[in-house]
Amino acid sequence: MWFFKLLSLLPWRVLYGLSDLLSFVAFRVLRYRVEVVKNNLRRAFPELSEADIHRLSKRFYRNLSDILVETLKLLQMKETDILNRVHIQNMEALREGLRMQRPVVILTTHQGNWEWLQHAVQLHLPGTAVYFVYQQLSNPFFDRLMLHLRSRFGAQGIEMKQVFRKALMLRREPVILALLADQSPRRDSSFEWVSFFNEPVAFFNGGAKLATKLQSPVVLGISYREKRGHYRLEFSTLSQPPYDAEAASSITQAYAKALEDSLQRQADNWLWSHKRWKLSPPAEMTRTSSME
């Protein structure tokens, strides 16, 4: 831990110099998932040239390295640092939901610096409990480190396996439950196929099902990169109760559409190294998609 604490003491300009080096090594030397990144970009943006794909890939690796050093810097950051670097638009979407006296579910994405999101929300809502859902890491040291970093300003973590049980305990309380829902789900998890960049793609729907179970408002949170180390977090209401039997599916589809729209606005601003198209849709769904 002491090594990371020493690194976090470095000034921003030095940390971003380190980020540039990490980005170069990952992209040029180690070529960490470079083909995954480029194939994902080609699939999402087939109209782009190879030169464009290369430029987007290069920007993605710089963004990813920035997130790494910015997350490390959390060990030394102050409240004012977060407030000055994360500019929130439409906090009223959260406050309106909280006035219903029940949990507000935030569905967010791996855009901007997603590790700063819960801190910004907690600091803007100091009297409200903010919970973030996380997946336990296999390495105990890094699991403790990341949980510490994610909880620095008062937000509380809920391990993914405990989400429904904990949420039911909170169902009559005005709290925030924040979930990332844009990665490829496991085949044995809860998901559904939705249209994403003109293809059927599997999207995790547990957050949508949780919201309908709790009869909670759903707020979309998307973070855009304004400049190095500065982000704009935009909130918008995705859905409100009461919900019917089809509501979880509608929420999941709206979430996927919003993510796609945001990537059209800022294409390099996502975790493209993730194998997002890992699951293959049923054959009949593929045939239907190709006919449209």
Tab-separated table of C-alpha atoms in Angstrom:
chain	number	residue	atom	x	y	z
A	1	MET	CA	0.000	0.000	0.000
A	2	TRP	CA	2.839	2.420	0.840
A	3	PHE	CA	4.052	2.314	-2.776
A	4	PHE	CA	0.651	3.421	-4.112
A	5	LYS	CA	0.432	6.128	-1.454
A	6	LEU	CA	3.804	7.494	-2.558
A	7	LEU	CA	2.690	7.522	-6.207
A	8	SER	CA	-0.524	9.316	-5.280
A	9	LEU	CA	1.544	12.148	-3.794
A	10	LEU	CA	2.926	12.996	-7.223
A	11	PRO	CA	1.500	16.185	-8.804
A	12	TRP	CA	-1.019	15.831	-11.597
A	13	ARG	CA	1.421	16.762	-14.364
A	14	VAL	CA	3.804	13.988	-13.291
A	15	LEU	CA	0.988	11.454	-13.009
A	16	TYR	CA	-0.210	12.313	-16.507
A	17	GLY	CA	3.361	11.953	-17.759
A	18	LEU	CA	3.324	8.474	-16.221
A	19	SER	CA	-0.039	7.879	-17.894
A	20	ASP	CA	1.437	8.767	-21.292
A	21	LEU	CA	4.197	6.224	-20.725
A	22	LEU	CA	1.735	3.527	-19.631
A	23	SER	CA	-0.441	4.238	-22.654
A	24	PHE	CA	2.526	3.906	-25.021
A	25	VAL	CA	3.632	0.633	-23.457
A	26	ALA	CA	0.135	-0.860	-23.465
A	27	PHE	CA	-0.632	0.189	-27.049
A	28	ARG	CA	2.737	-0.050	-28.786
A	29	VAL	CA	4.833	-2.510	-26.779
A	30	LEU	CA	2.605	-4.984	-24.962
A	31	ARG	CA	-0.269	-4.442	-27.415
A	32	TYR	CA	-2.692	-5.202	-24.602
A	33	ARG	CA	-5.963	-6.259	-26.253
A	34	VAL	CA	-5.248	-4.008	-29.234
A	35	GLU	CA	-7.060	-6.307	-31.652
A	36	VAL	CA	-10.044	-6.545	-29.296
A	37	VAL	CA	-10.232	-2.740	-29.156
A	38	LYS	CA	-9.910	-2.304	-32.907
A	39	ASN	CA	-12.372	-5.078	-33.748
A	40	ASN	CA	-14.922	-3.599	-31.340
A	41	LEU	CA	-14.499	-0.173	-32.942
A	42	ARG	CA	-14.792	-1.624	-36.455
A	43	ARG	CA	-17.971	-3.395	-35.432
A	44	ALA	CA	-19.530	-0.292	-33.909
A	45	PHE	CA	-18.341	2.135	-36.604
A	46	PRO	CA	-18.002	0.196	-39.896
A	47	GLU	CA	-17.956	3.466	-41.843
A	48	LEU	CA	-14.615	4.545	-40.349
A	49	SER	CA	-11.294	4.076	-42.143
A	50	GLU	CA	-8.450	2.066	-40.630
A	51	ALA	CA	-6.629	5.327	-39.951
A	52	ASP	CA	-9.650	6.557	-37.957
A	53	ILE	CA	-9.828	3.277	-36.048
A	54	HIS	CA	-6.131	3.584	-35.195
A	55	ARG	CA	-6.564	7.162	-33.930
A	56	LEU	CA	-9.566	6.205	-31.795
A	57	SER	CA	-7.674	3.230	-30.392
A	58	LYS	CA	-4.724	5.408	-29.462
A	59	ARG	CA	-7.013	7.881	-27.679
A	60	PHE	CA	-8.724	5.018	-25.866
A	61	TYR	CA	-5.421	3.788	-24.392
A	62	ARG	CA	-4.570	7.267	-23.199
A	63	ASN	CA	-8.017	7.540	-21.578
A	64	LEU	CA	-7.590	4.149	-19.902
A	65	SER	CA	-4.159	5.079	-18.534
A	66	ASP	CA	-5.547	8.385	-17.266
A	67	ILE	CA	-8.290	6.541	-15.380
A	68	LEU	CA	-5.670	4.337	-13.761
A	69	VAL	CA	-3.587	7.226	-12.395
A	70	GLU	CA	-6.685	9.279	-11.507
A	71	THR	CA	-8.062	6.367	-9.493
A	72	LEU	CA	-4.726	6.010	-7.710
A	73	LYS	CA	-4.789	9.750	-6.943
A	74	LEU	CA	-7.964	9.154	-4.912
A	75	LEU	CA	-5.686	8.161	-2.034
A	76	GLN	CA	-4.770	11.856	-1.647
A	77	MET	CA	-7.633	13.775	-3.271
A	78	LYS	CA	-9.784	16.164	-1.247
A	79	GLU	CA	-13.506	16.787	-1.540
A	80	THR	CA	-12.856	20.019	-3.425
A	81	ASP	CA	-10.770	18.122	-5.983
A	82	ILE	CA	-13.705	15.903	-6.885
A	83	LEU	CA	-16.161	18.808	-6.950
A	84	ASN	CA	-13.857	20.858	-9.192
A	85	ARG	CA	-13.178	17.999	-11.593
A	86	VAL	CA	-16.610	16.375	-11.950
A	87	HIS	CA	-19.275	18.774	-13.189
A	88	ILE	CA	-22.780	17.379	-12.764
A	89	GLN	CA	-25.683	18.277	-14.995
A	90	ASN	CA	-29.254	17.715	-13.804
A	91	MET	CA	-28.855	16.706	-10.159
A	92	GLU	CA	-32.576	17.438	-10.009
A	93	ALA	CA	-33.222	14.053	-11.642
A	94	LEU	CA	-31.823	12.406	-8.508
A	95	ARG	CA	-33.489	14.772	-6.063
A	96	GLU	CA	-36.864	14.278	-7.748
A	97	GLY	CA	-36.513	10.520	-7.409
A	98	LEU	CA	-35.453	10.755	-3.775
A	99	ARG	CA	-38.610	12.726	-2.995
A	100	MET	CA	-40.544	9.507	-3.714
A	101	GLN	CA	-39.065	8.148	-0.458
A	102	ARG	CA	-37.647	5.034	-2.064
A	103	PRO	CA	-34.294	4.033	-3.589
A	104	VAL	CA	-33.186	5.707	-6.814
A	105	VAL	CA	-31.393	3.324	-9.153
A	106	ILE	CA	-28.587	4.907	-11.194
A	107	LEU	CA	-27.639	2.897	-14.268
A	108	THR	CA	-24.259	4.123	-15.383
A	109	THR	CA	-21.534	3.087	-17.835
A	110	HIS	CA	-17.765	2.613	-18.220
A	111	GLN	CA	-17.335	6.126	-19.626
A	112	GLY	CA	-15.330	9.089	-18.392
A	113	ASN	CA	-13.829	8.099	-15.051
A	114	TRP	CA	-16.490	5.796	-13.627
A	115	GLU	CA	-14.464	5.419	-10.405
A	116	TRP	CA	-15.211	9.044	-9.514
A	117	LEU	CA	-18.981	8.900	-10.041
A	118	GLN	CA	-20.123	7.775	-6.587
A	119	HIS	CA	-17.815	10.318	-4.937
A	120	ALA	CA	-19.311	13.204	-6.907
A	121	VAL	CA	-22.857	12.077	-6.130
A	122	GLN	CA	-22.126	11.558	-2.435
A	123	LEU	CA	-20.543	15.007	-2.098
A	124	HIS	CA	-23.522	16.653	-3.793
A	125	LEU	CA	-25.948	14.703	-1.575
A	126	PRO	CA	-24.183	14.716	1.816
A	127	GLY	CA	-27.299	13.700	3.749
A	128	THR	CA	-28.156	10.757	1.491
A	129	ALA	CA	-26.724	7.251	1.637
A	130	VAL	CA	-25.039	6.378	-1.670
A	131	TYR	CA	-24.401	2.713	-2.447
A	132	PHE	CA	-22.377	1.374	-5.362
A	133	VAL	CA	-22.452	-2.205	-6.587
A	134	TYR	CA	-19.088	-3.888	-7.088
A	135	GLN	CA	-17.743	-7.309	-7.962
A	136	GLN	CA	-15.296	-8.754	-5.484
A	137	LEU	CA	-11.771	-9.132	-6.884
A	138	SER	CA	-9.948	-12.442	-6.600
A	139	ASN	CA	-6.833	-10.785	-5.143
A	140	PRO	CA	-7.598	-9.824	-1.494
A	141	PHE	CA	-5.102	-6.935	-1.439
A	142	PHE	CA	-6.458	-5.239	-4.557
A	143	ASP	CA	-10.025	-5.957	-3.455
A	144	ARG	CA	-9.408	-4.079	-0.184
A	145	LEU	CA	-7.556	-1.291	-2.008
A	146	MET	CA	-10.312	-0.711	-4.570
A	147	LEU	CA	-13.046	-0.830	-1.927
A	148	HIS	CA	-11.116	1.753	0.100
A	149	LEU	CA	-10.690	4.014	-2.949
A	150	ARG	CA	-14.343	3.686	-3.905
A	151	SER	CA	-15.531	4.510	-0.375
A	152	ARG	CA	-13.212	7.444	0.412
A	153	PHE	CA	-15.914	10.113	0.638
A	154	GLY	CA	-18.653	8.114	2.322
A	155	ALA	CA	-20.226	5.994	-0.407
A	156	GLN	CA	-20.803	2.365	0.588
A	157	GLY	CA	-20.146	-0.758	-1.453
A	158	ILE	CA	-22.529	-3.672	-1.942
A	159	GLU	CA	-21.024	-6.863	-3.330
A	160	MET	CA	-22.889	-7.965	-6.446
A	161	LYS	CA	-24.148	-11.215	-4.931
A	162	GLN	CA	-25.765	-9.287	-2.068
A	163	VAL	CA	-27.512	-6.598	-4.118
A	164	PHE	CA	-31.085	-7.877	-4.106
A	165	ARG	CA	-31.058	-8.792	-0.422
A	166	LYS	CA	-29.610	-5.418	0.599
A	167	ALA	CA	-31.873	-3.473	-1.762
A	168	LEU	CA	-34.992	-5.106	-0.341
A	169	MET	CA	-33.886	-3.981	3.114
A	170	LEU	CA	-33.658	-0.421	1.758
A	171	ARG	CA	-36.854	-0.458	-0.311
A	172	ARG	CA	-38.600	2.228	1.779
A	173	GLU	CA	-35.585	4.511	2.163
A	174	PRO	CA	-34.541	7.438	-0.080
A	175	VAL	CA	-31.072	6.186	-0.996
A	176	ILE	CA	-28.962	5.938	-4.155
A	177	LEU	CA	-28.079	2.570	-5.709
A	178	ALA	CA	-25.531	2.923	-8.521
A	179	LEU	CA	-24.791	0.072	-10.942
A	180	LEU	CA	-22.632	-0.378	-14.034
A	181	ALA	CA	-24.617	-2.394	-16.560
A	182	ASP	CA	-22.803	-2.106	-19.890
A	183	GLN	CA	-20.385	-5.043	-19.854
A	184	SER	CA	-21.074	-8.377	-21.503
A	185	PRO	CA	-22.978	-10.605	-19.065
A	186	ARG	CA	-22.095	-14.165	-18.260
A	187	ARG	CA	-24.256	-16.732	-19.965
A	188	ASP	CA	-25.600	-17.940	-16.610
A	189	SER	CA	-26.583	-14.409	-15.493
A	190	SER	CA	-29.749	-12.394	-16.089
A	191	PHE	CA	-29.664	-10.642	-19.470
A	192	GLU	CA	-31.599	-10.005	-22.632
A	193	TRP	CA	-30.841	-9.328	-26.282
A	194	VAL	CA	-31.285	-5.749	-27.425
A	195	SER	CA	-30.318	-3.807	-30.529
A	196	PHE	CA	-26.903	-2.153	-30.149
A	197	PHE	CA	-25.128	-0.658	-33.164
A	198	ASN	CA	-27.583	-2.524	-35.428
A	199	GLU	CA	-26.834	-5.930	-33.917
A	200	PRO	CA	-28.526	-8.057	-31.243
A	201	VAL	CA	-26.268	-7.772	-28.195
A	202	ALA	CA	-26.650	-9.247	-24.703
A	203	PHE	CA	-27.196	-6.641	-21.976
A	204	PHE	CA	-27.273	-7.299	-18.258
A	205	ASN	CA	-30.814	-6.551	-17.033
A	206	GLY	CA	-30.384	-7.089	-13.294
A	207	GLY	CA	-30.443	-3.358	-12.570
A	208	ALA	CA	-33.683	-2.920	-14.485
A	209	LYS	CA	-35.251	-5.899	-12.702
A	210	LEU	CA	-34.120	-4.493	-9.360
A	211	ALA	CA	-35.756	-1.142	-10.122
A	212	THR	CA	-39.058	-2.745	-11.096
A	213	LYS	CA	-38.983	-4.959	-8.002
A	214	LEU	CA	-38.480	-1.901	-5.780
A	215	GLN	CA	-40.768	0.310	-7.893
A	216	SER	CA	-37.856	2.736	-8.011
A	217	PRO	CA	-37.149	5.543	-10.470
A	218	VAL	CA	-34.226	4.836	-12.812
A	219	VAL	CA	-31.748	7.577	-13.620
A	220	LEU	CA	-29.156	7.267	-16.371
A	221	GLY	CA	-25.678	8.576	-15.556
A	222	ILE	CA	-23.204	9.103	-18.398
A	223	SER	CA	-19.794	10.727	-17.945
A	224	TYR	CA	-18.175	12.664	-20.789
A	225	ARG	CA	-14.525	13.692	-20.880
A	226	GLU	CA	-14.231	17.501	-21.074
A	227	LYS	CA	-10.443	17.607	-20.848
A	228	ARG	CA	-7.754	15.694	-19.054
A	229	GLY	CA	-8.883	15.068	-15.488
A	230	HIS	CA	-12.213	16.870	-15.921
A	231	TYR	CA	-15.559	15.228	-16.605
A	232	ARG	CA	-19.178	16.170	-17.193
A	233	LEU	CA	-21.603	13.759	-15.541
A	234	GLU	CA	-25.029	13.993	-17.157
A	235	PHE	CA	-28.086	12.610	-15.390
A	236	SER	CA	-31.435	11.998	-17.062
A	237	THR	CA	-34.544	10.129	-15.959
A	238	LEU	CA	-34.751	6.822	-17.788
A	239	SER	CA	-37.928	5.448	-16.235
A	240	GLN	CA	-40.381	6.023	-13.381
A	241	PRO	CA	-42.856	3.760	-11.557
A	242	PRO	CA	-45.408	2.297	-11.571
A	243	TYR	CA	-44.029	-0.559	-13.668
A	244	ASP	CA	-45.728	-3.371	-15.533
A	245	ALA	CA	-44.384	-6.791	-16.510
A	246	GLU	CA	-42.559	-5.441	-19.580
A	247	ALA	CA	-40.858	-2.558	-17.800
A	248	ALA	CA	-37.489	-4.252	-17.163
A	249	SER	CA	-37.117	-4.994	-20.872
A	250	SER	CA	-38.052	-1.433	-21.830
A	251	ILE	CA	-35.535	0.004	-19.343
A	252	THR	CA	-32.752	-2.239	-20.653
A	253	GLN	CA	-33.489	-1.253	-24.255
A	254	ALA	CA	-33.553	2.454	-23.373
A	255	TYR	CA	-30.251	2.095	-21.523
A	256	ALA	CA	-28.569	0.407	-24.515
A	257	LYS	CA	-29.911	3.084	-26.874
A	258	ALA	CA	-28.616	5.875	-24.614
A	259	LEU	CA	-25.186	4.254	-24.444
A	260	GLU	CA	-25.028	3.974	-28.231
A	261	ASP	CA	-26.077	7.606	-28.651
A	262	SER	CA	-23.409	8.745	-26.208
A	263	LEU	CA	-20.720	6.827	-28.113
A	264	GLN	CA	-21.772	8.552	-31.301
A	265	ARG	CA	-20.979	11.808	-29.495
A	266	GLN	CA	-17.625	10.713	-27.980
A	267	ALA	CA	-16.466	7.479	-29.582
A	268	ASP	CA	-13.200	6.944	-27.674
A	269	ASN	CA	-14.930	7.403	-24.306
A	270	TRP	CA	-15.730	3.771	-23.380
A	271	LEU	CA	-14.051	0.576	-22.195
A	272	TRP	CA	-13.396	-0.787	-25.686
A	273	SER	CA	-10.919	-3.378	-24.376
A	274	HIS	CA	-13.827	-5.381	-22.989
A	275	LYS	CA	-15.029	-8.248	-25.198
A	276	ARG	CA	-18.473	-6.708	-25.562
A	277	TRP	CA	-19.692	-8.983	-28.368
A	278	LYS	CA	-18.528	-12.145	-26.594
A	279	LEU	CA	-21.935	-13.835	-26.488
A	280	SER	CA	-23.464	-14.907	-29.786
A	281	PRO	CA	-27.205	-14.361	-30.253
A	282	PRO	CA	-29.570	-17.197	-31.211
A	283	ALA	CA	-29.445	-18.056	-34.914
A	284	GLU	CA	-32.997	-16.907	-35.575
A	285	MET	CA	-32.241	-13.513	-34.029
A	286	THR	CA	-29.171	-13.119	-36.235
A	287	ARG	CA	-31.212	-13.909	-39.330
A	288	THR	CA	-33.867	-11.375	-38.364
A	289	SER	CA	-31.252	-8.702	-37.727
A	290	SER	CA	-29.567	-9.266	-41.086
A	291	MET	CA	-32.888	-8.881	-42.905
A	292	GLU	CA	-33.671	-5.472	-41.383
